[in-house]
Short mmCIF file of C-alpha atoms in Angstrom, two decimals:
data_model
loop_
_atom_site.label_atom_id
_atom_site.label_comp_id
_atom_site.label_asym_id
_atom_site.label_seq_id
_atom_site.Cartn_x
_atom_site.Cartn_y
_atom_site.Cartn_z
CA MET A 1 -32.44 -81.57 -17.87
CA ALA A 2 -30.13 -83.51 -19.75
CA VAL A 3 -28.70 -85.46 -17.19
CA SER A 4 -32.25 -86.80 -16.02
CA VAL A 5 -32.98 -87.53 -19.87
CA ILE A 6 -29.72 -89.68 -19.90
CA ILE A 7 -30.41 -91.37 -16.60
CA SER A 8 -33.91 -92.31 -17.70
CA ALA A 9 -32.78 -93.65 -20.92
CA LEU A 10 -30.15 -95.85 -19.33
CA ALA A 11 -32.55 -97.08 -16.65
CA ALA A 12 -35.09 -97.97 -19.39
CA LEU A 13 -32.16 -100.11 -20.95
CA ALA A 14 -30.95 -101.64 -17.84
CA LEU A 15 -34.23 -102.48 -16.05
CA PRO A 16 -35.28 -105.16 -18.66
CA ARG A 17 -31.88 -107.01 -18.37
CA TYR A 18 -31.85 -106.83 -14.56
CA HIS A 19 -35.16 -108.75 -14.86
CA ASP A 20 -33.96 -111.01 -17.21
CA ALA A 21 -30.83 -111.78 -15.08
CA VAL A 22 -33.00 -112.43 -12.05
CA GLU A 23 -35.21 -114.65 -13.91
CA ARG A 24 -32.27 -116.71 -14.98
CA ALA A 25 -30.85 -116.77 -11.33
CA LYS A 26 -34.74 -118.25 -10.21
CA VAL A 27 -34.74 -120.76 -13.18
CA VAL A 28 -30.89 -122.04 -11.96
CA ARG A 29 -31.96 -122.14 -8.29
CA ALA A 30 -34.88 -124.08 -9.18
CA ILE A 31 -32.76 -126.62 -11.25
CA GLY A 32 -30.50 -127.17 -8.13
CA ASP A 33 -33.47 -127.74 -5.86
CA VAL A 34 -34.85 -130.22 -8.38
CA ARG A 35 -31.51 -132.09 -8.61
CA THR A 36 -31.12 -132.17 -4.74
CA LEU A 37 -34.74 -133.41 -4.09
CA SER A 38 -34.22 -136.04 -7.12
CA ILE A 39 -31.10 -137.15 -5.06
CA GLU A 40 -32.90 -137.32 -1.88
CA ILE A 41 -35.65 -139.55 -3.27
CA ASP A 42 -33.37 -141.91 -5.11
CA ALA A 43 -31.23 -142.31 -1.83
CA GLN A 44 -34.42 -143.94 -0.20
CA ASP A 45 -35.12 -147.69 0.05
CA SER A 46 -38.39 -147.05 -1.76
CA LEU A 47 -40.11 -144.12 -3.26
CA PRO A 48 -41.82 -142.18 -0.60
CA PRO A 49 -45.21 -141.17 -1.12
CA ASP A 50 -44.54 -137.48 -1.02
CA LEU A 51 -41.93 -134.80 -0.47
CA ALA A 52 -42.85 -134.57 3.25
CA SER A 53 -41.94 -137.99 3.83
CA ILE A 54 -38.27 -136.87 3.03
CA GLY A 55 -38.61 -133.53 5.13
CA ARG A 56 -39.28 -131.33 1.93
CA GLY A 57 -43.06 -130.92 2.09
CA GLY A 58 -42.76 -127.16 2.72
CA LEU A 59 -40.25 -126.53 0.25
CA LEU A 60 -41.10 -123.71 -2.38
CA ASP A 61 -39.50 -123.01 -5.62
CA PRO A 62 -38.29 -119.44 -6.40
CA TRP A 63 -41.54 -118.20 -7.60
CA GLY A 64 -43.32 -119.23 -4.21
CA HIS A 65 -44.87 -122.42 -5.44
CA PRO A 66 -44.43 -125.88 -4.23
CA TYR A 67 -42.32 -128.34 -6.19
CA VAL A 68 -44.51 -131.22 -7.62
CA TYR A 69 -43.71 -134.94 -6.90
CA TYR A 70 -45.93 -137.51 -8.64
CA LYS A 71 -45.08 -141.15 -7.72
CA PHE A 72 -46.26 -143.60 -10.41
CA ILE A 73 -48.33 -146.02 -9.05
CA PHE A 74 -48.37 -149.06 -11.39
CA PRO A 75 -51.28 -151.44 -11.95
CA GLU A 76 -50.47 -155.04 -11.23
CA HIS A 77 -50.65 -156.13 -14.95
CA GLY A 78 -47.95 -153.64 -16.53
CA ASN A 79 -45.49 -150.78 -16.01
CA THR A 80 -47.03 -147.86 -18.25
CA PRO A 81 -46.91 -144.77 -16.67
CA PRO A 82 -50.21 -143.19 -15.56
CA SER A 83 -51.95 -140.73 -17.69
CA GLY A 84 -50.70 -137.92 -15.55
CA ALA A 85 -47.05 -138.73 -16.39
CA ARG A 86 -45.44 -135.57 -17.98
CA LYS A 87 -44.77 -136.07 -21.57
CA ASP A 88 -42.39 -135.04 -24.41
CA ARG A 89 -43.36 -133.66 -27.74
CA PHE A 90 -43.91 -136.94 -29.26
CA LEU A 91 -46.33 -137.35 -26.26
CA VAL A 92 -44.22 -140.05 -24.61
CA PRO A 93 -43.63 -140.26 -20.73
CA VAL A 94 -40.21 -138.58 -19.83
CA ASN A 95 -39.74 -140.55 -16.89
CA SER A 96 -40.37 -144.12 -15.75
CA THR A 97 -40.84 -143.99 -11.75
CA TYR A 98 -41.55 -140.44 -10.95
CA ASP A 99 -42.28 -136.96 -12.19
CA LEU A 100 -40.50 -134.13 -10.40
CA TYR A 101 -40.74 -130.40 -11.27
CA SER A 102 -41.59 -126.60 -10.82
CA ILE A 103 -44.56 -124.96 -12.14
CA GLY A 104 -42.33 -122.12 -13.11
CA SER A 105 -42.86 -118.30 -12.96
CA ASP A 106 -46.45 -118.17 -14.53
CA GLY A 107 -47.62 -121.00 -11.85
CA ARG A 108 -49.46 -123.10 -14.51
CA THR A 109 -48.44 -126.42 -16.16
CA ALA A 110 -50.00 -129.19 -18.22
CA VAL A 111 -48.96 -132.83 -19.16
CA PRO A 112 -47.14 -132.21 -22.49
CA PHE A 113 -44.11 -130.12 -22.45
CA THR A 114 -45.21 -128.56 -25.59
CA ALA A 115 -48.12 -127.12 -24.09
CA GLN A 116 -47.73 -123.16 -23.63
CA ALA A 117 -48.61 -123.51 -19.78
CA SER A 118 -45.68 -125.92 -19.39
CA ARG A 119 -42.80 -124.13 -21.27
CA ASP A 120 -41.42 -122.42 -18.27
CA ASP A 121 -41.39 -125.61 -15.82
CA VAL A 122 -38.19 -126.67 -14.30
CA VAL A 123 -38.43 -130.43 -14.79
CA ARG A 124 -36.68 -133.91 -13.90
CA ALA A 125 -36.71 -135.96 -17.23
CA SER A 126 -35.05 -139.13 -18.62
CA ASP A 127 -35.51 -140.66 -15.16
CA GLY A 128 -32.84 -137.65 -13.80
CA ALA A 129 -30.34 -137.63 -17.08
CA TYR A 130 -31.88 -133.85 -17.76
CA THR A 131 -33.09 -131.19 -15.30
CA GLY A 132 -33.98 -127.95 -17.11
CA LEU A 133 -36.59 -126.03 -18.72
CA ALA A 134 -39.24 -128.17 -20.06
CA SER A 135 -39.09 -125.96 -23.24
CA LYS A 136 -35.34 -127.08 -23.63
CA PHE A 137 -36.09 -130.92 -23.75
#
């Protein structure tokens, strides 16, 4: 009886840590995927219309969601990023040519990084100088 109580107590302590370690590993994998996709996109002569154009249309993030690639299409009279561009805490677009990100474990996202739905997104920001969690940008 005492042995089963000890094993149950150890399992109760270990399971949350195991879950956290698995989640951190998924974030690291998503960061690697976003960096790889960014390199592949930047290696093109011009920005591709979608990820399928570089052979990555079916690529899923570690949570089973497709990666989001949003190419900015600028009007003839300016180069202001479109309204759907991802934004930092000051609501300033974080990229100037395209957004690339995973919607994270919750499967939800929003344009500003400060929105609760965006906190777990793995994003490319500062035109590729930063790749990581939106909550840490």
